[in-house]
mmCIF file of C-alpha atoms in Angstrom:
data_model
loop_
_atom_site.group_PDB
_atom_site.id
_atom_site.type_symbol
_atom_site.label_atom_id
_atom_site.label_comp_id
_atom_site.label_asym_id
_atom_site.label_seq_id
_atom_site.Cartn_x
_atom_site.Cartn_y
_atom_site.Cartn_z
ATOM 1 C CA MET A 1 2.057 11.847 13.228
ATOM 2 C CA PRO A 2 3.674 9.673 15.750
ATOM 3 C CA SER A 3 4.987 6.225 14.327
ATOM 4 C CA SER A 4 3.542 3.926 16.513
ATOM 5 C CA SER A 5 3.365 3.829 20.312
ATOM 6 C CA SER A 6 2.606 1.415 23.380
ATOM 7 C CA ALA A 7 -0.627 2.962 23.920
ATOM 8 C CA GLN A 8 -2.457 1.140 20.156
ATOM 9 C CA ARG A 9 -0.905 -2.206 21.424
ATOM 10 C CA PRO A 10 -3.636 -4.112 23.380
ATOM 11 C CA ALA A 11 -2.995 -4.752 26.944
ATOM 12 C CA ASP A 12 -1.687 -8.264 27.482
ATOM 13 C CA ARG A 13 -3.038 -9.710 30.670
ATOM 14 C CA GLU A 14 -1.971 -12.793 30.725
ATOM 15 C CA ARG A 15 1.448 -11.996 33.050
ATOM 16 C CA PRO A 16 3.421 -15.729 32.786
ATOM 17 C CA GLU A 17 2.381 -15.741 28.993
ATOM 18 C CA ARG A 18 3.506 -11.916 28.860
ATOM 19 C CA ARG A 19 6.906 -13.447 30.685
ATOM 20 C CA GLU A 20 7.670 -16.118 28.096
ATOM 21 C CA HIS A 21 6.659 -13.335 25.106
ATOM 22 C CA LEU A 22 9.555 -11.269 26.613
ATOM 23 C CA GLU A 23 11.946 -14.186 27.228
ATOM 24 C CA ARG A 24 11.871 -15.435 23.641
ATOM 25 C CA LEU A 25 11.940 -11.976 22.548
ATOM 26 C CA GLU A 26 15.507 -11.352 24.552
ATOM 27 C CA ASP A 27 16.794 -15.054 22.878
ATOM 28 C CA LEU A 28 15.948 -13.659 19.334
ATOM 29 C CA GLU A 29 17.660 -10.080 19.885
ATOM 30 C CA ARG A 30 20.644 -11.746 21.781
ATOM 31 C CA ARG A 31 20.908 -13.921 18.429
ATOM 32 C CA ALA A 32 20.072 -11.029 16.068
ATOM 33 C CA ARG A 33 22.528 -8.651 18.033
ATOM 34 C CA PRO A 34 25.337 -8.970 15.380
ATOM 35 C CA ALA A 35 23.380 -8.339 12.376
ATOM 36 C CA ARG A 36 21.092 -5.448 13.665
ATOM 37 C CA ALA A 37 24.556 -3.696 14.210
ATOM 38 C CA ARG A 38 25.466 -3.292 10.535
ATOM 39 C CA ARG A 39 21.548 -2.197 10.225
ATOM 40 C CA PRO A 40 21.216 1.278 8.946
ATOM 41 C CA GLY A 41 19.255 3.270 11.513
ATOM 42 C CA ARG A 42 15.451 4.542 10.737
ATOM 43 C CA ALA A 43 16.744 7.720 8.578
ATOM 44 C CA GLN A 44 19.503 5.735 6.388
ATOM 45 C CA GLN A 45 15.935 3.131 5.539
ATOM 46 C CA SER A 46 13.852 5.607 4.299
ATOM 47 C CA GLU A 47 14.292 8.752 2.938
ATOM 48 C CA HIS A 48 10.572 9.445 2.582
ATOM 49 C CA ALA A 49 9.240 11.088 6.285
ATOM 50 C CA GLY A 50 6.810 8.008 6.918
ATOM 51 C CA ARG A 51 7.706 5.368 5.304
ATOM 52 C CA PRO A 52 10.200 2.836 8.056
ATOM 53 C CA GLY A 53 11.238 0.015 6.694
ATOM 54 C CA SER A 54 11.338 1.366 3.208
ATOM 55 C CA VAL A 55 14.126 -0.495 0.658
ATOM 56 C CA HIS A 56 16.941 1.568 0.568
ATOM 57 C CA ARG A 57 19.780 1.520 -1.648
ATOM 58 C CA ARG A 58 22.336 1.168 0.988
ATOM 59 C CA GLN A 59 20.435 -1.409 2.832
ATOM 60 C CA ARG A 60 22.453 -4.278 1.678
ATOM 61 C CA ARG A 61 19.786 -6.748 2.407
ATOM 62 C CA PRO A 62 16.762 -7.922 1.180
ATOM 63 C CA HIS A 63 13.383 -6.077 3.316
ATOM 64 C CA ARG A 64 12.028 -8.503 5.517
ATOM 65 C CA VAL A 65 7.997 -9.069 4.724
ATOM 66 C CA VAL A 66 6.230 -11.048 6.815
ATOM 67 C CA VAL A 67 2.427 -12.004 5.984
ATOM 68 C CA LEU A 68 0.536 -13.028 9.057
ATOM 69 C CA LEU A 69 -1.869 -15.743 8.553
ATOM 70 C CA LEU A 70 -5.339 -15.360 10.557
ATOM 71 C CA PRO A 71 -7.920 -18.511 10.257
ATOM 72 C CA PRO A 72 -9.430 -18.707 8.390
ATOM 73 C CA VAL A 73 -8.011 -16.605 6.023
ATOM 74 C CA ILE A 74 -9.192 -15.151 2.646
ATOM 75 C CA GLY A 75 -6.494 -17.342 0.198
ATOM 76 C CA PHE A 76 -6.344 -15.191 -2.271
ATOM 77 C CA ASP A 77 -5.305 -12.366 -0.297
ATOM 78 C CA ALA A 78 -2.652 -14.105 1.235
ATOM 79 C CA THR A 79 -1.056 -14.767 -1.926
ATOM 80 C CA ILE A 80 -0.824 -11.300 -3.458
ATOM 81 C CA PRO A 81 2.780 -10.417 -0.869
ATOM 82 C CA SER A 82 4.589 -13.246 -1.836
ATOM 83 C CA LEU A 83 3.393 -12.829 -5.641
ATOM 84 C CA ILE A 84 4.233 -8.862 -5.696
ATOM 85 C CA PHE A 85 6.909 -8.418 -3.601
ATOM 86 C CA GLY A 86 8.853 -11.670 -4.109
ATOM 87 C CA SER A 87 9.319 -10.571 -8.152
ATOM 88 C CA ALA A 88 10.911 -7.338 -7.072
ATOM 89 C CA THR A 89 14.010 -7.336 -8.126
ATOM 90 C CA ASP A 90 17.112 -4.738 -8.169
ATOM 91 C CA ALA A 91 18.497 -3.766 -11.789
ATOM 92 C CA ALA A 92 21.539 -7.015 -10.995
ATOM 93 C CA GLY A 93 18.432 -9.028 -10.827
ATOM 94 C CA GLN A 94 18.897 -9.661 -7.045
ATOM 95 C CA PRO A 95 15.885 -9.747 -4.571
ATOM 96 C CA LEU A 96 14.603 -6.700 -2.689
ATOM 97 C CA TYR A 97 12.323 -8.602 -0.748
ATOM 98 C CA GLU A 98 12.650 -11.847 1.394
ATOM 99 C CA VAL A 99 8.389 -12.635 1.820
ATOM 100 C CA ARG A 100 7.840 -15.620 4.857
ATOM 101 C CA MET A 101 4.099 -16.779 6.040
ATOM 102 C CA CYS A 102 3.372 -16.998 9.890
ATOM 103 C CA THR A 103 0.467 -17.943 12.130
ATOM 104 C CA THR A 104 -1.248 -18.667 15.153
ATOM 105 C CA ALA A 105 -2.754 -21.666 14.639
ATOM 106 C CA GLU A 106 -1.454 -25.051 14.598
ATOM 107 C CA GLY A 107 -0.890 -26.976 11.360
ATOM 108 C CA PRO A 108 -2.061 -25.899 8.097
ATOM 109 C CA VAL A 109 -3.815 -22.921 8.234
ATOM 110 C CA SER A 110 -7.485 -22.808 7.264
ATOM 111 C CA THR A 111 -9.220 -20.877 4.375
ATOM 112 C CA SER A 112 -12.056 -19.229 3.790
ATOM 113 C CA ARG A 113 -12.545 -21.389 0.803
ATOM 114 C CA GLY A 114 -11.489 -24.880 2.580
ATOM 115 C CA TYR A 115 -8.432 -25.300 1.331
ATOM 116 C CA GLY A 116 -5.309 -25.273 3.441
ATOM 117 C CA LEU A 117 -1.956 -23.214 3.692
ATOM 118 C CA LEU A 118 1.635 -23.542 5.174
ATOM 119 C CA ALA A 119 3.066 -21.206 6.935
ATOM 120 C CA ASP A 120 7.206 -21.272 6.192
ATOM 121 C CA ALA A 121 8.038 -19.039 9.497
ATOM 122 C CA PRO A 122 7.612 -19.472 12.760
ATOM 123 C CA LEU A 123 5.670 -16.693 14.646
ATOM 124 C CA GLU A 124 8.157 -15.346 16.024
ATOM 125 C CA ALA A 125 9.504 -13.759 12.339
ATOM 126 C CA LEU A 126 6.918 -11.261 13.052
ATOM 127 C CA ALA A 127 10.275 -9.852 15.838
ATOM 128 C CA GLU A 128 12.358 -9.102 12.740
ATOM 129 C CA ALA A 129 10.012 -8.046 9.997
ATOM 130 C CA ASP A 130 10.581 -4.445 8.439
ATOM 131 C CA THR A 131 6.614 -5.000 7.029
ATOM 132 C CA VAL A 132 4.155 -6.930 8.262
ATOM 133 C CA VAL A 133 1.214 -8.251 6.183
ATOM 134 C CA VAL A 134 -2.307 -9.402 7.835
ATOM 135 C CA PRO A 135 -4.877 -10.641 4.613
ATOM 136 C CA GLY A 136 -8.258 -10.806 4.646
ATOM 137 C CA THR A 137 -9.760 -13.156 7.677
ATOM 138 C CA ARG A 138 -13.425 -14.010 8.997
ATOM 139 C CA LEU A 139 -11.459 -14.235 12.856
ATOM 140 C CA PRO A 140 -14.497 -14.125 14.769
ATOM 141 C CA ALA A 141 -12.753 -11.623 17.156
ATOM 142 C CA ALA A 142 -11.721 -9.052 14.926
ATOM 143 C CA ARG A 143 -14.790 -9.543 12.311
ATOM 144 C CA GLU A 144 -17.975 -10.189 14.879
ATOM 145 C CA ARG A 145 -16.939 -8.284 18.239
ATOM 146 C CA GLY A 146 -13.644 -5.726 17.499
ATOM 147 C CA GLU A 147 -11.103 -7.884 19.356
ATOM 148 C CA LEU A 148 -8.429 -9.528 19.140
ATOM 149 C CA ASP A 149 -7.852 -13.306 20.675
ATOM 150 C CA ASP A 150 -5.563 -14.178 23.002
ATOM 151 C CA ALA A 151 -3.232 -15.814 20.252
ATOM 152 C CA THR A 152 -3.632 -12.955 18.006
ATOM 153 C CA ARG A 153 -2.810 -10.501 20.646
ATOM 154 C CA ARG A 154 0.520 -12.173 21.181
ATOM 155 C CA ALA A 155 1.624 -11.747 17.693
ATOM 156 C CA PHE A 156 0.662 -8.246 17.527
ATOM 157 C CA ALA A 157 3.384 -7.585 20.557
ATOM 158 C CA LEU A 158 6.099 -9.222 18.671
ATOM 159 C CA ILE A 159 5.898 -6.746 15.666
ATOM 160 C CA PRO A 160 8.771 -4.234 16.118
ATOM 161 C CA ASP A 161 7.179 -0.470 16.280
ATOM 162 C CA THR A 162 9.713 0.643 13.412
ATOM 163 C CA ALA A 163 7.645 -2.208 11.094
ATOM 164 C CA ARG A 164 5.156 -1.342 8.093
ATOM 165 C CA VAL A 165 2.128 -2.424 9.458
ATOM 166 C CA VAL A 166 -0.533 -3.076 6.377
ATOM 167 C CA SER A 167 -4.000 -4.917 5.847
ATOM 168 C CA VAL A 168 -5.482 -6.374 2.797
ATOM 169 C CA CYS A 169 -9.177 -6.829 2.396
ATOM 170 C CA THR A 170 -11.100 -6.979 6.064
ATOM 171 C CA GLY A 171 -7.774 -7.688 7.418
ATOM 172 C CA ALA A 172 -8.444 -3.849 8.718
ATOM 173 C CA PHE A 173 -10.621 -5.293 11.238
ATOM 174 C CA VAL A 174 -7.429 -6.903 12.815
ATOM 175 C CA LEU A 175 -5.484 -3.585 12.551
ATOM 176 C CA ALA A 176 -8.975 -1.830 13.664
ATOM 177 C CA ALA A 177 -9.751 -4.309 16.833
ATOM 178 C CA ALA A 178 -4.933 -3.565 17.877
ATOM 179 C CA ARG A 179 -5.612 -0.299 18.136
ATOM 180 C CA MET A 180 -3.661 0.855 15.370
ATOM 181 C CA LEU A 181 -6.152 2.660 13.092
ATOM 182 C CA ASP A 182 -7.713 4.808 15.805
ATOM 183 C CA GLY A 183 -7.755 8.468 14.706
ATOM 184 C CA ARG A 184 -6.247 7.333 11.195
ATOM 185 C CA ARG A 185 -8.143 6.846 8.068
ATOM 186 C CA ALA A 186 -8.681 3.424 6.506
ATOM 187 C CA THR A 187 -10.073 1.557 4.316
ATOM 188 C CA THR A 188 -11.652 -2.135 4.092
ATOM 189 C CA HIS A 189 -13.658 -3.954 1.166
ATOM 190 C CA TRP A 190 -17.297 -1.659 0.744
ATOM 191 C CA GLN A 191 -19.398 -4.640 1.716
ATOM 192 C CA TYR A 192 -17.867 -4.558 5.192
ATOM 193 C CA ALA A 193 -16.864 -0.625 5.657
ATOM 194 C CA ALA A 194 -20.139 0.238 7.516
ATOM 195 C CA GLU A 195 -19.615 -2.332 10.002
ATOM 196 C CA LEU A 196 -15.646 -1.770 10.533
ATOM 197 C CA GLN A 197 -17.261 2.124 11.278
ATOM 198 C CA ARG A 198 -19.464 0.875 13.470
ATOM 199 C CA LEU A 199 -17.254 -1.182 15.943
ATOM 200 C CA HIS A 200 -14.183 1.177 15.559
ATOM 201 C CA PRO A 201 -15.664 4.481 15.979
ATOM 202 C CA ALA A 202 -11.943 6.625 16.095
ATOM 203 C CA ILE A 203 -11.891 5.226 12.692
ATOM 204 C CA ARG A 204 -11.913 7.375 9.590
ATOM 205 C CA VAL A 205 -13.904 4.803 7.382
ATOM 206 C CA ASP A 206 -13.051 5.376 3.380
ATOM 207 C CA ALA A 207 -15.796 2.907 1.651
ATOM 208 C CA ASN A 208 -14.212 4.351 -1.670
ATOM 209 C CA ALA A 209 -10.353 4.169 -1.491
ATOM 210 C CA LEU A 210 -8.533 1.353 -3.429
ATOM 211 C CA PHE A 211 -6.251 1.798 -0.897
ATOM 212 C CA VAL A 212 -4.890 4.226 2.068
ATOM 213 C CA ASP A 213 -1.627 5.373 3.041
ATOM 214 C CA GLU A 214 -1.123 6.519 6.449
ATOM 215 C CA GLY A 215 2.911 6.327 6.414
ATOM 216 C CA ARG A 216 3.262 3.692 9.057
ATOM 217 C CA VAL A 217 0.021 1.725 8.776
ATOM 218 C CA LEU A 218 -1.832 0.796 4.939
ATOM 219 C CA THR A 219 -4.671 -0.293 4.445
ATOM 220 C CA SER A 220 -6.450 -1.788 0.958
ATOM 221 C CA ALA A 221 -10.011 -2.187 -0.373
ATOM 222 C CA GLY A 222 -10.927 -5.936 -1.332
ATOM 223 C CA LEU A 223 -9.166 -9.035 -3.137
ATOM 224 C CA THR A 224 -7.706 -7.022 -6.389
ATOM 225 C CA ALA A 225 -6.809 -3.932 -4.346
ATOM 226 C CA GLY A 226 -4.371 -5.636 -1.738
ATOM 227 C CA ILE A 227 -3.048 -5.632 -5.431
ATOM 228 C CA ASP A 228 -2.757 -2.216 -5.717
ATOM 229 C CA LEU A 229 -1.405 -1.359 -2.651
ATOM 230 C CA CYS A 230 1.352 -3.703 -2.970
ATOM 231 C CA LEU A 231 2.616 -2.257 -6.211
ATOM 232 C CA HIS A 232 2.517 1.433 -4.614
ATOM 233 C CA MET A 233 4.693 -0.327 -1.740
ATOM 234 C CA VAL A 234 7.086 -1.530 -4.397
ATOM 235 C CA ARG A 235 6.554 2.157 -6.202
ATOM 236 C CA GLN A 236 7.295 4.171 -2.621
ATOM 237 C CA ASP A 237 10.419 2.083 -2.064
ATOM 238 C CA ALA A 238 12.049 1.124 -5.303
ATOM 239 C CA GLY A 239 10.681 3.852 -7.535
ATOM 240 C CA TRP A 240 8.349 3.218 -10.616
ATOM 241 C CA GLU A 241 10.064 1.658 -13.024
ATOM 242 C CA VAL A 242 10.730 -1.796 -10.725
ATOM 243 C CA ALA A 243 7.062 -1.655 -9.910
ATOM 244 C CA ASN A 244 6.333 -1.071 -13.599
ATOM 245 C CA ARG A 245 8.663 -4.077 -14.397
ATOM 246 C CA VAL A 246 6.591 -6.347 -11.398
ATOM 247 C CA ALA A 247 3.397 -5.247 -12.783
ATOM 248 C CA ARG A 248 4.044 -6.336 -16.172
ATOM 249 C CA TYR A 249 5.040 -9.819 -14.720
ATOM 250 C CA CYS A 250 2.079 -10.471 -13.457
ATOM 251 C CA VAL A 251 0.006 -8.948 -16.075
ATOM 252 C CA ALA A 252 -1.455 -6.516 -13.489
ATOM 253 C CA PRO A 253 -1.631 -2.634 -14.191
ATOM 254 C CA SER A 254 0.856 -0.662 -12.206
ATOM 255 C CA TRP A 255 -1.394 1.926 -11.185
ATOM 256 C CA ARG A 256 -5.554 1.507 -11.709
ATOM 257 C CA ASP A 257 -7.475 5.379 -12.065
ATOM 258 C CA GLY A 258 -10.452 5.465 -9.807
ATOM 259 C CA SER A 259 -12.728 4.164 -6.852
ATOM 260 C CA GLN A 260 -14.088 1.289 -5.100
ATOM 261 C CA ALA A 261 -17.063 3.847 -6.325
ATOM 262 C CA GLN A 262 -16.836 1.896 -9.435
ATOM 263 C CA TYR A 263 -17.723 -1.373 -8.194
ATOM 264 C CA ILE A 264 -20.499 -0.666 -5.372
ATOM 265 C CA GLU A 265 -23.379 -1.768 -7.042
ATOM 266 C CA LEU A 266 -25.205 0.648 -8.257
ATOM 267 C CA PRO A 267 -28.708 1.471 -10.550
ATOM 268 C CA GLN A 268 -27.696 1.808 -14.031
ATOM 269 C CA PRO A 269 -27.422 5.090 -15.386
ATOM 270 C CA ALA A 270 -30.357 6.023 -18.055
ATOM 271 C CA SER A 271 -28.461 7.249 -20.840
ATOM 272 C CA ASN A 272 -27.065 4.049 -22.773
ATOM 273 C CA GLY A 273 -23.683 4.027 -24.297
ATOM 274 C CA GLY A 274 -19.864 2.342 -23.392
ATOM 275 C CA THR A 275 -17.579 3.664 -20.647
ATOM 276 C CA LEU A 276 -15.250 6.742 -21.279
ATOM 277 C CA ALA A 277 -12.009 4.420 -21.051
ATOM 278 C CA ALA A 278 -11.445 5.508 -25.377
ATOM 279 C CA SER A 279 -11.898 9.389 -24.316
ATOM 280 C CA ARG A 280 -9.370 9.008 -21.011
ATOM 281 C CA GLN A 281 -6.973 7.440 -23.891
ATOM 282 C CA TRP A 282 -8.042 10.141 -26.150
ATOM 283 C CA ALA A 283 -6.162 12.595 -22.924
ATOM 284 C CA LEU A 284 -3.057 10.268 -22.502
ATOM 285 C CA GLY A 285 -1.784 11.146 -25.556
ATOM 286 C CA ARG A 286 -2.192 14.561 -25.258
ATOM 287 C CA LEU A 287 -0.653 14.955 -21.969
ATOM 288 C CA GLY A 288 1.471 17.733 -23.809
ATOM 289 C CA THR A 289 -0.826 19.732 -24.781
ATOM 290 C CA ARG A 290 -3.240 21.642 -23.434
ATOM 291 C CA VAL A 291 -6.777 20.001 -22.833
ATOM 292 C CA THR A 292 -9.918 21.990 -21.511
ATOM 293 C CA VAL A 293 -12.488 20.023 -20.075
ATOM 294 C CA PRO A 294 -14.910 21.678 -22.804
ATOM 295 C CA GLU A 295 -12.610 20.116 -25.120
ATOM 296 C CA TRP A 296 -12.809 16.786 -23.991
ATOM 297 C CA ALA A 297 -16.193 16.432 -23.959
ATOM 298 C CA ALA A 298 -16.608 17.704 -26.941
ATOM 299 C CA ALA A 299 -14.669 14.952 -28.381
ATOM 300 C CA ALA A 300 -16.561 12.134 -26.427
ATOM 301 C CA HIS A 301 -19.684 13.556 -28.189
ATOM 302 C CA MET A 302 -21.132 14.464 -24.788
ATOM 303 C CA SER A 303 -22.457 17.766 -23.086
ATOM 304 C CA VAL A 304 -19.976 19.299 -20.280
ATOM 305 C CA ARG A 305 -22.179 18.230 -17.916
ATOM 306 C CA THR A 306 -22.844 14.366 -18.635
ATOM 307 C CA PHE A 307 -19.116 14.195 -19.127
ATOM 308 C CA ASN A 308 -17.955 15.536 -15.833
ATOM 309 C CA ARG A 309 -20.696 13.477 -14.583
ATOM 310 C CA ARG A 310 -19.974 10.501 -16.157
ATOM 311 C CA PHE A 311 -16.351 10.565 -15.520
ATOM 312 C CA GLN A 312 -16.458 11.183 -12.146
ATOM 313 C CA ALA A 313 -18.616 8.037 -11.471
ATOM 314 C CA GLU A 314 -16.039 5.703 -13.215
ATOM 315 C CA THR A 315 -13.332 7.111 -11.784
ATOM 316 C CA GLY A 316 -13.997 8.817 -8.185
ATOM 317 C CA LEU A 317 -11.895 12.127 -9.743
ATOM 318 C CA SER A 318 -12.759 15.315 -11.666
ATOM 319 C CA PRO A 319 -11.860 15.197 -15.592
ATOM 320 C CA ALA A 320 -9.491 17.880 -14.268
ATOM 321 C CA ALA A 321 -8.177 15.922 -11.267
ATOM 322 C CA TRP A 322 -8.002 12.747 -13.043
ATOM 323 C CA LEU A 323 -5.587 14.578 -15.818
ATOM 324 C CA SER A 324 -3.499 16.250 -13.314
ATOM 325 C CA ARG A 325 -2.434 12.494 -12.033
ATOM 326 C CA GLN A 326 -1.692 11.608 -15.451
ATOM 327 C CA ARG A 327 0.369 14.470 -16.244
ATOM 328 C CA VAL A 328 2.475 13.602 -12.395
ATOM 329 C CA ARG A 329 2.537 10.237 -13.191
ATOM 330 C CA ARG A 330 4.399 10.749 -16.393
ATOM 331 C CA ALA A 331 6.497 13.091 -14.999
ATOM 332 C CA GLN A 332 7.945 10.973 -12.412
ATOM 333 C CA GLU A 333 8.557 8.437 -15.258
ATOM 334 C CA LEU A 334 10.679 10.780 -17.048
ATOM 335 C CA LEU A 335 12.173 12.321 -13.838
ATOM 336 C CA GLU A 336 13.244 8.569 -13.300
ATOM 337 C CA THR A 337 14.651 7.431 -17.104
ATOM 338 C CA THR A 338 15.669 10.550 -18.434
ATOM 339 C CA ASP A 339 18.507 13.541 -17.778
ATOM 340 C CA LEU A 340 16.028 16.538 -18.698
ATOM 341 C CA PRO A 341 15.493 19.459 -16.680
ATOM 342 C CA VAL A 342 12.344 20.343 -14.527
ATOM 343 C CA ASP A 343 11.762 22.781 -16.602
ATOM 344 C CA ALA A 344 11.383 20.989 -19.855
ATOM 345 C CA ILE A 345 9.892 17.910 -17.698
ATOM 346 C CA ALA A 346 6.855 20.519 -17.090
ATOM 347 C CA VAL A 347 6.410 21.222 -21.491
ATOM 348 C CA ARG A 348 6.295 17.747 -22.205
ATOM 349 C CA THR A 349 4.040 16.632 -19.188
ATOM 350 C CA GLY A 350 1.267 20.115 -19.981
ATOM 351 C CA PHE A 351 1.590 21.810 -16.974
ATOM 352 C CA GLY A 352 3.556 24.440 -18.442
ATOM 353 C CA THR A 353 6.037 26.195 -16.227
ATOM 354 C CA GLY A 354 8.501 24.533 -13.339
ATOM 355 C CA ALA A 355 6.536 26.058 -10.805
ATOM 356 C CA ALA A 356 3.617 24.658 -11.632
ATOM 357 C CA LEU A 357 4.785 20.854 -12.204
ATOM 358 C CA ARG A 358 6.301 21.861 -8.763
ATOM 359 C CA LYS A 359 2.986 22.431 -7.027
ATOM 360 C CA GLN A 360 1.347 19.684 -8.465
ATOM 361 C CA PHE A 361 4.032 17.125 -8.200
ATOM 362 C CA ARG A 362 3.409 17.986 -4.030
ATOM 363 C CA ALA A 363 0.285 18.079 -4.356
ATOM 364 C CA VAL A 364 -0.155 14.900 -5.832
ATOM 365 C CA ALA A 365 3.221 12.472 -4.568
ATOM 366 C CA GLY A 366 3.721 14.260 -1.301
ATOM 367 C CA THR A 367 7.256 15.288 -2.926
ATOM 368 C CA THR A 368 9.193 17.659 -4.950
ATOM 369 C CA PRO A 369 10.552 16.845 -8.478
ATOM 370 C CA SER A 370 14.223 16.775 -7.806
ATOM 371 C CA ASP A 371 13.619 14.779 -4.099
ATOM 372 C CA HIS A 372 11.928 12.153 -6.443
ATOM 373 C CA ARG A 373 14.582 12.050 -9.329
ATOM 374 C CA ARG A 374 17.212 11.626 -6.366
ATOM 375 C CA ARG A 375 15.681 9.108 -4.207
ATOM 376 C CA PHE A 376 14.037 7.327 -7.939
ATOM 377 C CA GLY A 377 16.532 8.538 -10.739
ATOM 378 C CA SER A 378 17.959 5.639 -13.282
ATOM 379 C CA ALA A 379 21.189 7.167 -12.571
ATOM 380 C CA HIS A 380 21.420 5.792 -9.244
ATOM 381 C CA ASP A 381 22.622 2.803 -8.370
ATOM 382 C CA ARG A 382 19.578 0.732 -7.035
ATOM 383 C CA THR A 383 21.146 -2.227 -5.442
ATOM 384 C CA ALA A 384 19.622 -3.562 -2.618
#
């Protein structure tokens, strides 16, 4: 999949302003050229294919995250990147990310709840971004007409082709209007997913996903799903250990199971009883042993049919798929924090053989156990 192309950017029809923008970019490039000469190339920046801008261990400067505030912005969404990325540090306590905010507005940025936010960087900061985050917004052009206004169009023209571009909640409408989601799978708040699909039929809108990672372009569902997505990026950039440390500091789960399906308003099931949270904890305590669905259902005092139906409703996954993900997650932690051979980790996580672990690891994590250990193992230097 190509990382980006100029065809994805909206055409800039204002020639004088375009010339002014190009002159501004040339000036920025002249001033930044000595620093850029020291920056690692794309292959060095990320060993993970499709993740331009990842925090690589050889990288000596913090990864630059720029949050683009588009009024009226969703205030909660706007604060997520600085909280998550700003809390990520290496083993020596050095920050892995530098987070700044910019805006197309003059003065304080209005929010959907009436208060204002102050940006700390000029709009030109976008030209130096490794990751750009667009929080949720009620920007009329994008939300109602599926278009970019002139100010937002000029802002998007500043974003480098190598930057990772991310939306939180209804920020997906802005990425869609910029033609960055055409032909891709994407998500947004479940309440507005149908409207996003109507405005942009070329997008494969997944109203069920908490977040969607399409390589260079990532989208999250509503509000707190932005935390899930930012933690996911920290996990991909710097490993589970760093992401878990950030999650603990923020008093948030490092990984949230399930999907938006558990939050969409649905009729209550006829049967009474609590959730299956206790049953999932029961299974987590048995990751190293063989657990069959009939055994699991019996432990929950349900028929297999009822258990499967309720489990799917709560998590968005089948019991077998959920259990496989937990085993892979545990394998990732062991690969990062121990020197155990892959075959030994396979036994400890219930896969039985190294071959079975490798197959499921690639299906869930998109890589191999050995590659994961090379990139995120604790024996390696994690300095930025």
